[in-house]
Short mmCIF file of N, CA and C in Angstrom, two decimals:
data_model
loop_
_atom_site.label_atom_id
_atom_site.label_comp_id
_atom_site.label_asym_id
_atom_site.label_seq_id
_atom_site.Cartn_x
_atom_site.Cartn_y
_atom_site.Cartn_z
N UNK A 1 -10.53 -4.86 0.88
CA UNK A 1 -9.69 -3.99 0.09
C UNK A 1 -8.30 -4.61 -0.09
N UNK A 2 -7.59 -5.43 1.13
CA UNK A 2 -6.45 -5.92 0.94
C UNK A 2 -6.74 -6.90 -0.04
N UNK A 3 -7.75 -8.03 -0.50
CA UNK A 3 -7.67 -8.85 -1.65
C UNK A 3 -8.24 -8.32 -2.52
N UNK A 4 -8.85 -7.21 -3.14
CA UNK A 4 -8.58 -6.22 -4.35
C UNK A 4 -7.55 -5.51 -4.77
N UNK A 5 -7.08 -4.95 -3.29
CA UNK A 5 -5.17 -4.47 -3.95
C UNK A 5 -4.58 -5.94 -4.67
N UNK A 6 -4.66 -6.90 -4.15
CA UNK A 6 -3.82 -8.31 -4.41
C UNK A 6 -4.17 -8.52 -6.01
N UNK A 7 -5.49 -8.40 -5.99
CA UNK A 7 -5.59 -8.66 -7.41
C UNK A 7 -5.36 -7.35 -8.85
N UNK A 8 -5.24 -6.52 -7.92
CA UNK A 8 -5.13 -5.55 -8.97
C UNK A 8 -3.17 -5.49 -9.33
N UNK A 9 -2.58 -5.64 -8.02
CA UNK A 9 -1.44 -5.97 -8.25
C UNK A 9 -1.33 -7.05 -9.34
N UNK A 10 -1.73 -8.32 -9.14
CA UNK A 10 -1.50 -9.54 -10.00
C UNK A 10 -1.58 -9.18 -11.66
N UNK A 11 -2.62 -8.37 -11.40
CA UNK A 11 -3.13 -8.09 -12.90
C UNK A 11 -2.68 -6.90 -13.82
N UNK A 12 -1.38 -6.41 -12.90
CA UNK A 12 -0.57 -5.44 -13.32
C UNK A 12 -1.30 -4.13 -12.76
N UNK A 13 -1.61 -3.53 -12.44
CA UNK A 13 -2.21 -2.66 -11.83
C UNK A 13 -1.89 -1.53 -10.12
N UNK A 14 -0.22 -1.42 -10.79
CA UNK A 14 0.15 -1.28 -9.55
C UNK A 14 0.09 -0.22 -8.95
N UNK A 15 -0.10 1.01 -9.43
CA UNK A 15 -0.67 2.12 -9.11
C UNK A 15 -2.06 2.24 -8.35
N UNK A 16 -3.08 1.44 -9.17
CA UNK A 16 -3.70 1.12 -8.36
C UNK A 16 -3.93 0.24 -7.13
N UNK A 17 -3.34 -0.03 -7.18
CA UNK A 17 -3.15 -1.26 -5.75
C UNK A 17 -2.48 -0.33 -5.21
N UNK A 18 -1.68 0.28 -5.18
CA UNK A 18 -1.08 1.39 -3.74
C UNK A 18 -2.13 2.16 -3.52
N UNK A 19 -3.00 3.29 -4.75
CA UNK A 19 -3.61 3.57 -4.37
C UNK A 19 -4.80 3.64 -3.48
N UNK A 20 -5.04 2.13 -3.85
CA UNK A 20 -6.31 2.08 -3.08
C UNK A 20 -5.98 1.65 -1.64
N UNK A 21 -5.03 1.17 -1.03
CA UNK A 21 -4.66 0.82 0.18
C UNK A 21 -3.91 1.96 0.78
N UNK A 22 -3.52 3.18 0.52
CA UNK A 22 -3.26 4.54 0.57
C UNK A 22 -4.05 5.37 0.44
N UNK A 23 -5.02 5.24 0.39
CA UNK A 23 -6.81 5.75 0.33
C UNK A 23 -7.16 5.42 1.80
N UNK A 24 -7.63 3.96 1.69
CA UNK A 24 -8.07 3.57 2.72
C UNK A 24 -7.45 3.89 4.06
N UNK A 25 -6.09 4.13 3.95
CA UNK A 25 -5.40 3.99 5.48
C UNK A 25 -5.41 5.00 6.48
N UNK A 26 -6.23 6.21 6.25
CA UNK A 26 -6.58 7.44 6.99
C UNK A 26 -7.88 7.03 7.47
N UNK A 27 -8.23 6.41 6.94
CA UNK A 27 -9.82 5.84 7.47
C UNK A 27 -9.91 4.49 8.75
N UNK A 28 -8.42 4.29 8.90
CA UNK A 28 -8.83 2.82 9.59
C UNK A 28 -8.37 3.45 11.48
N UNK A 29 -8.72 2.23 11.85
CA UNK A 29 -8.64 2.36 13.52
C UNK A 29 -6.84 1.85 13.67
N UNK A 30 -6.07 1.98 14.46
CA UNK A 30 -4.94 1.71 14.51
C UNK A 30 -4.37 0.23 13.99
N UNK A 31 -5.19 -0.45 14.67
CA UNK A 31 -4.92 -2.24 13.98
C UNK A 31 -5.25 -2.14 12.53
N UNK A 32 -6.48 -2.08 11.82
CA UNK A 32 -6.32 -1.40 10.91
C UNK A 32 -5.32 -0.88 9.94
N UNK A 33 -4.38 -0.24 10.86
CA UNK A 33 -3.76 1.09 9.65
C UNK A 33 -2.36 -0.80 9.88
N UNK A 34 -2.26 -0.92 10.84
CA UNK A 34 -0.97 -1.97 10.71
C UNK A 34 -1.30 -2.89 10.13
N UNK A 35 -2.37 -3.51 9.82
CA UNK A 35 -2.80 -4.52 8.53
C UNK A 35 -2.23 -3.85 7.31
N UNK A 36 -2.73 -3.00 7.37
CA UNK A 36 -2.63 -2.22 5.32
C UNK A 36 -1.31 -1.58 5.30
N UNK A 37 -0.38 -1.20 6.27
CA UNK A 37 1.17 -0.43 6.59
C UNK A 37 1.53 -1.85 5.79
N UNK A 38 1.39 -3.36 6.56
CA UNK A 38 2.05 -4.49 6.65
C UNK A 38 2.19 -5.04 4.90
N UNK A 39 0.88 -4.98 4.48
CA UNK A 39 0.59 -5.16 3.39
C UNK A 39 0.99 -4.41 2.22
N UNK A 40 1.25 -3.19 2.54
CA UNK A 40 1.96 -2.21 1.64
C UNK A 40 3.31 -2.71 1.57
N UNK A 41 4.18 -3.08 2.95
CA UNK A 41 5.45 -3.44 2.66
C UNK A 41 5.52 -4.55 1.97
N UNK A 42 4.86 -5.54 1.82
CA UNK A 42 4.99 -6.50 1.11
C UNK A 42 4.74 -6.61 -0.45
N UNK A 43 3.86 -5.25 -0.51
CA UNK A 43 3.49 -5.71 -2.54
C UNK A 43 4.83 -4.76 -2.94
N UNK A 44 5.48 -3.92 -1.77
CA UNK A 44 6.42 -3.12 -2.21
C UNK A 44 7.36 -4.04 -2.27
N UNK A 45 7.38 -5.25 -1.99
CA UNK A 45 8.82 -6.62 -2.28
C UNK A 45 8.53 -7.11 -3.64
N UNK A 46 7.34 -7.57 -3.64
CA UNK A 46 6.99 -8.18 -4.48
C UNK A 46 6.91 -6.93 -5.81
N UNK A 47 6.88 -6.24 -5.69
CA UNK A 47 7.29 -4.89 -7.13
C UNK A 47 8.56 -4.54 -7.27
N UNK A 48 9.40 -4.53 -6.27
CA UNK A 48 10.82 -4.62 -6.18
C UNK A 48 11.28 -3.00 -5.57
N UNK A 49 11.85 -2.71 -4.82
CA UNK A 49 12.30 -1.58 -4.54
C UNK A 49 12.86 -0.10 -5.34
N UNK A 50 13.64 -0.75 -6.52
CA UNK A 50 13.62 0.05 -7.37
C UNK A 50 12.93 0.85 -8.23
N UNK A 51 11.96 0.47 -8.58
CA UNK A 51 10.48 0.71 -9.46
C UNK A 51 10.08 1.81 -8.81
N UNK A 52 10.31 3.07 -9.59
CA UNK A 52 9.92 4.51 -9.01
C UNK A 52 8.31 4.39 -8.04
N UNK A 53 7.28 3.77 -8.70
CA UNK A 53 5.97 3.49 -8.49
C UNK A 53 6.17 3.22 -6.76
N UNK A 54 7.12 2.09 -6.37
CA UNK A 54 7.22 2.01 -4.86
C UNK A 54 7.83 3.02 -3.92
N UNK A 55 8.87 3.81 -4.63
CA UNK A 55 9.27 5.07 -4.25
C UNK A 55 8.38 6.08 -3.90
N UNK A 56 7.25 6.30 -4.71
CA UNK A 56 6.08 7.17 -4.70
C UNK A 56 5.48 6.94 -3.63
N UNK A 57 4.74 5.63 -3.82
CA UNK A 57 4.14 5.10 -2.47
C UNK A 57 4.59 5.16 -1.45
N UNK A 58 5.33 4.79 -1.26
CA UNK A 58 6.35 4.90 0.27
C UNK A 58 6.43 6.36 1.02
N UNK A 59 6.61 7.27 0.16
CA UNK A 59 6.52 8.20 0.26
C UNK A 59 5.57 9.34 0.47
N UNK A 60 4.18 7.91 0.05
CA UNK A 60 2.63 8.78 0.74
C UNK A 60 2.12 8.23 2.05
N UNK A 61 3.19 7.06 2.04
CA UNK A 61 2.70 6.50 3.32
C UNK A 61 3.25 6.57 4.59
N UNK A 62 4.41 7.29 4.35
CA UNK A 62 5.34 8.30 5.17
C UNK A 62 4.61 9.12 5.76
N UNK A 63 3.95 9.99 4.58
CA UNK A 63 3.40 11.32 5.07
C UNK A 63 2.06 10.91 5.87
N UNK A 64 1.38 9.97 5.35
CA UNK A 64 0.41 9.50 6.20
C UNK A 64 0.81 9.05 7.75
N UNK A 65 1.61 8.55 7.80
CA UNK A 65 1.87 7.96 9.05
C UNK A 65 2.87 9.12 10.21
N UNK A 66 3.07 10.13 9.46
CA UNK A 66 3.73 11.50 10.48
C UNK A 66 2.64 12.73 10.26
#
């Protein structure tokens, strides 16, 4: 799933690429959830901080993680 987010990112698809790694992350075992946490922070660099889209995300992955 982390190199399908990658490519869906690449290919403009950035909604989906959070989504689907914000899907997955209620489902994983703790190592797991810190692979796809890790990976989220990073496509959130690479999209840039400003871009409401990472705002959103961040913000489901908040709630996921409390």
């Amino acid at each position: 799933q982390l190199d399908v987010a990658d490519l869906d990112l690449s290919g403009g698809h950035i909604d989906d690429a959070f989504d689907r790694l914000l899907t997955l992350f209620p489902k994983l075992d703790p190592e797991g959830k810190t692979r796809v946490r890790e990976r989220l922070v990073e496509l959130f660099e690479v999209v840039g901080t400003e871009d409401p889209r990472v705002a959103a995300a961040r913000r489901r992955l908040t709630s996921l993680l409390y």
